[in-house]
């Protein structure tokens, strides 16, 4: 069955692409398009061609599933050349997303008309490749060099109505009467008919348009692209290629980016980014069998976390009751929310109207009866079992029977929290990461008695909140904080063994982490983890266990909030002062820890081994059911470099035998309680 349909409407040939779910440019689609174009070109009755897509979107780019195999003919440049050189005018009718190869197709058409809600983008770099069919070069001619380069190197999609991209479309079909695709198609056909009647449509090749090079500050652009691309080298490669080719024709420049595309598609970075893309899709909740019955939400606690959770829900359009104990704490919390929204509005991230609507969705209260009718309550109060149990007992008393009762606890045993209610099946963990309205990761904690329907509802909800959710079981720190703690433990141990604060942070920045781990501790507050650990006995088999944090907290160095932590924040550029060096040395000496020489590689390797060791245990204990969840947690919770795919993906490249041998060595040095014996082959794929 062909993936394209053609029909005649008067003198207009309508070519409809129908390849659900996203009309990706698979080899079959490319081939079917070419066949249809040949047939239409032979029909002398055709005065114009209208190209559009069935379903919710225009073409969303290459079929990524084909990237692991050899590229098969016909290739996209052939389809694009056929469209661009078509004997009659070609009009692309755009809706939904116009991405990657889809944008390259649209840019090669002679005219573009679009639904104003359409998004356009060249996301190739976020998959470790580059637009290989001249899309960036044609966009330079349509919307200017700088705007096109920004689009292609950022990988981010923008609304077609964004002023910088105005010239991309010849018309926006902003008639409010259409609500369906047929309506849009009717408007598109009408536009083509009128333009034909007026004699305004002629075949015109975008590649032949003059290129206005404008005044681009390439040096500044290169620095900006490098900053935002982080550990992904591809955006800068593309930028350099486009800059080098500025004086060349589209065809010549396209052959260079095509070559780059073919070279990059099998690179490790591209494989890692594809791995990240597909694991995000795989772990997304299945499309809901039952409609989600959550309209109104209660949040207990208007502190930093509770406020950010309320914002997260209001951003997704939910009504929120924000509950606090005192009027004073409540009004301070509501004020913080207002300031935050107004800040987003001032920065242009949301409109004033969106800002007002979202603020109005959050209503404060100090009265538990105001959460009686909400469908879901998320408790974000002080991290103490006693406090949480008393809140849950109260919620159990006031909330309607169908309410789901969720806790945002980071470490506490949710089974014990559930025991404070007479409905443990309705109690679940919703562990947000700070700042909750920004961080993508959400742990849904499935406690012993949580009903499967409740977990399913939380998974659906996560999608609405635009979170990347993983479902995990109960253990200290659940999956994410438990692994992050293990990473933190190894870092503190290396400090005691003689690695410096700067060495550690620089090594992990060099690895590609979003921030150095000690700078992260300073930012979040060294006392937070310290207080959580203080509720549990110190592991006797690990004498140095977070002793550096303890020493800093005892010295009043809690991080940025006190101006002193691992770093001293009294100057514009934070520095490590002598007091910290002495403190760490003193703890190491007291414990009799042997000093070692560290370098970037040895630090990166130790932390990586610790991540894998704990990840394997988390999988072994069934805390996560899929090993892909590990990579998702690190990518979306802790700033692990996406271009490396996540620890489990890296472990596959590293090789099991080599990892096993290195862990064995650590076990000999530090004991099997810290480095347990693990059959890594059970958890890590082998090439
Ligand atoms: N190739 C192959 N499959 C693709 C795809 C592509 N380019 N884009 C999306 N899909 C698949 C998804 O894996 C998902 O499959 P599933 O239903 O089996 O899980 C399905 O299409 C729907 O995608 P989803 O992301 O769930 O839908 P959405 O409506 O939330 O988002 C897009 C749609 C197009 C915005 C999003 O999928 C996307 O950004 N895709 C990547 C586009 C891209 O990078 N193209 C350039 C390739 S070089």
Coordinates of N, CA and C in Angstrom, one line a residue, residues 327-420:
X327 N -1.1 31.7 57.9 CA -1.4 32.7 56.9 C -0.1 33.3 56.4
X328 N 0.8 33.5 57.4 CA 2.1 34.2 57.1 C 2.9 33.3 56.1
X329 N 3.0 32.0 56.4 CA 3.8 31.1 55.5 C 3.1 31.0 54.1
X330 N 1.8 31.0 54.2 CA 1.0 30.9 52.9 C 1.2 32.2 52.0
X331 N 1.1 33.3 52.6 CA 1.2 34.5 51.8 C 2.6 34.7 51.3
X332 N 3.6 34.2 52.1 CA 5.0 34.3 51.6 C 5.2 33.3 50.4
X333 N 4.6 32.1 50.5 CA 4.6 31.1 49.4 C 3.9 31.6 48.2
X334 N 2.7 32.2 48.3 CA 2.0 32.7 47.2 C 2.8 33.9 46.5
X335 N 3.4 34.7 47.3 CA 4.2 35.8 46.8 C 5.3 35.3 45.9
X336 N 6.0 34.3 46.4 CA 7.2 33.7 45.7 C 6.7 33.2 44.3
X337 N 5.5 32.6 44.3 CA 5.0 32.0 43.1 C 4.7 33.2 42.1
X338 N 4.1 34.3 42.6 CA 3.8 35.4 41.7 C 5.1 36.0 41.2
X339 N 6.1 36.1 42.0 CA 7.3 36.7 41.6 C 7.9 35.8 40.5
X340 N 7.9 34.6 40.7 CA 8.4 33.6 39.7 C 7.7 33.7 38.4
X341 N 6.4 33.7 38.4 CA 5.6 33.9 37.2 C 5.9 35.2 36.5
X342 N 5.9 36.3 37.3 CA 6.1 37.6 36.7 C 7.5 37.6 36.0
X343 N 8.5 37.0 36.7 CA 9.9 36.9 36.1 C 9.9 36.2 34.8
X344 N 9.1 35.0 34.7 CA 9.0 34.3 33.4 C 8.4 35.2 32.3
X345 N 7.4 36.0 32.7 CA 6.7 36.8 31.8 C 7.7 38.0 31.3
X346 N 8.4 38.6 32.3 CA 9.3 39.6 31.9 C 10.4 39.1 31.0
X347 N 10.8 37.9 31.1 CA 11.8 37.3 30.2 C 11.2 36.9 28.9
X348 N 9.9 37.0 28.7 CA 9.3 36.7 27.5 C 9.0 35.2 27.3
X349 N 9.1 34.4 28.4 CA 8.9 33.0 28.3 C 7.4 32.7 28.2
X350 N 6.6 33.5 28.9 CA 5.1 33.4 28.8 C 4.5 34.8 28.6
X351 N 3.3 34.8 28.1 CA 2.6 36.1 27.9 C 2.0 36.6 29.2
X352 N 1.7 37.9 29.3 CA 1.1 38.4 30.5 C -0.2 37.7 30.8
X353 N -0.9 37.3 29.7 CA -2.2 36.6 29.9 C -2.0 35.2 30.5
X354 N -1.0 34.5 30.0 CA -0.7 33.2 30.6 C -0.3 33.3 32.0
X355 N 0.5 34.4 32.3 CA 1.0 34.6 33.7 C -0.2 34.8 34.6
X356 N -1.2 35.7 34.2 CA -2.3 35.9 35.0 C -3.2 34.7 35.2
X357 N -3.4 34.0 34.1 CA -4.2 32.8 34.2 C -3.6 31.8 35.2
X358 N -2.3 31.5 35.1 CA -1.6 30.5 35.9 C -1.6 30.9 37.4
X359 N -1.4 32.2 37.6 CA -1.5 32.7 39.0 C -2.9 32.4 39.6
X360 N -3.9 32.7 38.7 CA -5.3 32.6 39.2 C -5.7 31.1 39.5
X361 N -4.9 30.2 38.9 CA -5.3 28.8 39.1 C -4.8 28.3 40.5
X362 N -3.9 29.0 41.1 CA -3.4 28.6 42.4 C -4.1 29.4 43.5
X363 N -4.8 28.7 44.3 CA -5.5 29.4 45.5 C -5.0 28.9 46.8
X364 N -4.7 29.8 47.7 CA -4.1 29.4 49.0 C -5.2 29.1 50.0
X365 N -4.8 28.3 51.0 CA -5.7 28.0 52.1 C -4.9 27.5 53.3
X366 N -5.5 27.7 54.5 CA -4.9 27.1 55.7 C -5.9 26.1 56.3
X367 N -6.9 25.8 55.5 CA -8.0 24.9 56.1 C -8.0 23.6 55.3
X368 N -7.8 22.5 56.0 CA -7.8 21.2 55.3 C -9.1 20.9 54.6
X369 N -10.2 21.5 55.0 CA -11.5 21.1 54.4 C -11.4 21.6 52.9
X370 N -10.5 22.5 52.6 CA -10.4 23.0 51.2 C -9.8 22.0 50.2
X371 N -9.2 20.9 50.8 CA -8.7 19.9 49.9 C -9.6 18.6 49.9
X372 N -10.7 18.8 50.5 CA -11.6 17.6 50.7 C -12.0 17.0 49.3
X373 N -12.2 17.9 48.3 CA -12.8 17.4 47.1 C -11.7 17.3 45.9
X374 N -10.5 17.5 46.3 CA -9.5 17.5 45.2 C -9.3 16.0 44.8
X375 N -8.8 15.8 43.5 CA -8.6 14.4 43.0 C -7.3 13.9 43.4
X376 N -6.3 14.8 43.7 CA -5.0 14.3 44.1 C -4.4 15.3 45.0
X377 N -3.7 14.8 46.1 CA -3.0 15.7 47.0 C -1.5 15.3 46.9
X378 N -0.7 16.3 46.8 CA 0.8 16.0 46.9 C 1.3 16.7 48.2
X379 N 1.8 15.9 49.0 CA 2.3 16.5 50.3 C 3.8 16.8 50.1
X380 N 4.2 18.1 50.3 CA 5.6 18.5 50.2 C 6.0 19.3 51.5
X381 N 5.7 18.6 52.6 CA 6.0 19.2 53.9 C 7.4 18.8 54.3
X382 N 7.8 19.2 55.6 CA 9.1 18.9 56.2 C 9.4 17.4 56.1
X383 N 10.6 17.1 55.8 CA 11.0 15.6 55.6 C 11.2 14.9 57.0
X384 N 10.1 14.6 57.6 CA 10.1 13.9 58.9 C 8.9 12.9 58.9
X385 N 9.2 11.7 59.3 CA 8.2 10.6 59.3 C 7.0 11.1 60.2
X386 N 7.3 11.7 61.3 CA 6.2 12.1 62.2 C 5.3 13.1 61.6
X387 N 5.9 14.1 61.0 CA 5.1 15.2 60.3 C 4.3 14.6 59.2
X388 N 4.9 13.7 58.4 CA 4.2 13.2 57.2 C 3.1 12.3 57.6
X389 N 3.3 11.5 58.7 CA 2.3 10.6 59.1 C 1.1 11.4 59.6
X390 N 1.4 12.4 60.3 CA 0.2 13.2 60.9 C -0.6 13.9 59.7
X391 N 0.2 14.3 58.7 CA -0.5 15.0 57.5 C -1.4 13.9 56.8
X392 N -0.8 12.7 56.6 CA -1.6 11.7 55.9 C -2.8 11.2 56.7
X393 N -2.7 11.2 58.0 CA -3.8 10.8 58.8 C -5.0 11.8 58.6
X394 N -4.5 13.1 58.6 CA -5.5 14.2 58.4 C -6.2 14.1 57.0
X395 N -5.3 13.9 56.0 CA -5.8 13.8 54.6 C -6.8 12.7 54.5
X396 N -6.5 11.6 55.1 CA -7.4 10.4 55.1 C -8.7 10.7 55.6
X397 N -8.7 11.6 56.6 CA -10.0 12.0 57.3 C -10.8 12.9 56.4
X398 N -10.1 13.9 55.8 CA -10.9 14.9 55.1 C -11.1 14.6 53.6
X399 N -10.2 14.0 52.9 CA -10.3 13.9 51.5 C -11.4 12.8 51.0
X400 N -12.0 13.1 49.9 CA -13.0 12.2 49.4 C -12.3 10.8 49.1
X401 N -13.2 9.8 49.1 CA -12.6 8.4 49.0 C -11.8 8.2 47.7
X402 N -12.2 8.9 46.6 CA -11.4 8.6 45.4 C -10.1 9.4 45.3
X403 N -9.8 10.3 46.3 CA -8.6 11.1 46.1 C -7.4 10.2 46.2
X404 N -6.4 10.6 45.4 CA -5.1 9.9 45.5 C -4.2 10.7 46.4
X405 N -3.6 10.1 47.3 CA -2.7 10.8 48.3 C -1.2 10.5 48.0
X406 N -0.6 11.6 47.5 CA 0.8 11.4 47.1 C 1.8 12.1 48.0
X407 N 3.0 11.5 48.2 CA 4.0 12.2 49.0 C 5.2 12.5 48.1
X408 N 5.8 13.7 48.4 CA 7.0 14.1 47.6 C 8.3 13.7 48.4
X409 N 8.1 12.8 49.4 CA 9.3 12.5 50.2 C 10.5 12.0 49.3
X410 N 11.7 12.4 49.7 CA 12.9 12.0 48.9 C 13.5 10.7 49.4
X411 N 13.3 10.4 50.7 CA 14.0 9.3 51.3 C 13.1 8.4 52.2
X412 N 12.0 9.0 52.7 CA 11.3 8.2 53.7 C 10.5 7.0 53.2
X413 N 10.2 6.1 54.1 CA 9.6 4.8 53.7 C 8.1 5.1 53.5
X414 N 7.6 5.0 52.2 CA 6.2 5.4 51.9 C 5.3 4.3 52.5
X415 N 5.8 3.1 52.7 CA 4.9 2.1 53.3 C 4.5 2.5 54.7
X416 N 5.4 3.1 55.4 CA 5.1 3.6 56.8 C 4.1 4.8 56.7
X417 N 4.4 5.7 55.7 CA 3.5 6.8 55.6 C 2.1 6.4 55.3
X418 N 2.0 5.3 54.4 CA 0.6 4.8 54.0 C -0.1 4.2 55.2
X419 N 0.7 3.7 56.1 CA 0.1 3.1 57.3 C -0.7 4.1 58.2
X420 N -0.4 5.3 58.0 CA -1.1 6.3 58.8 C -2.6 6.6 58.2

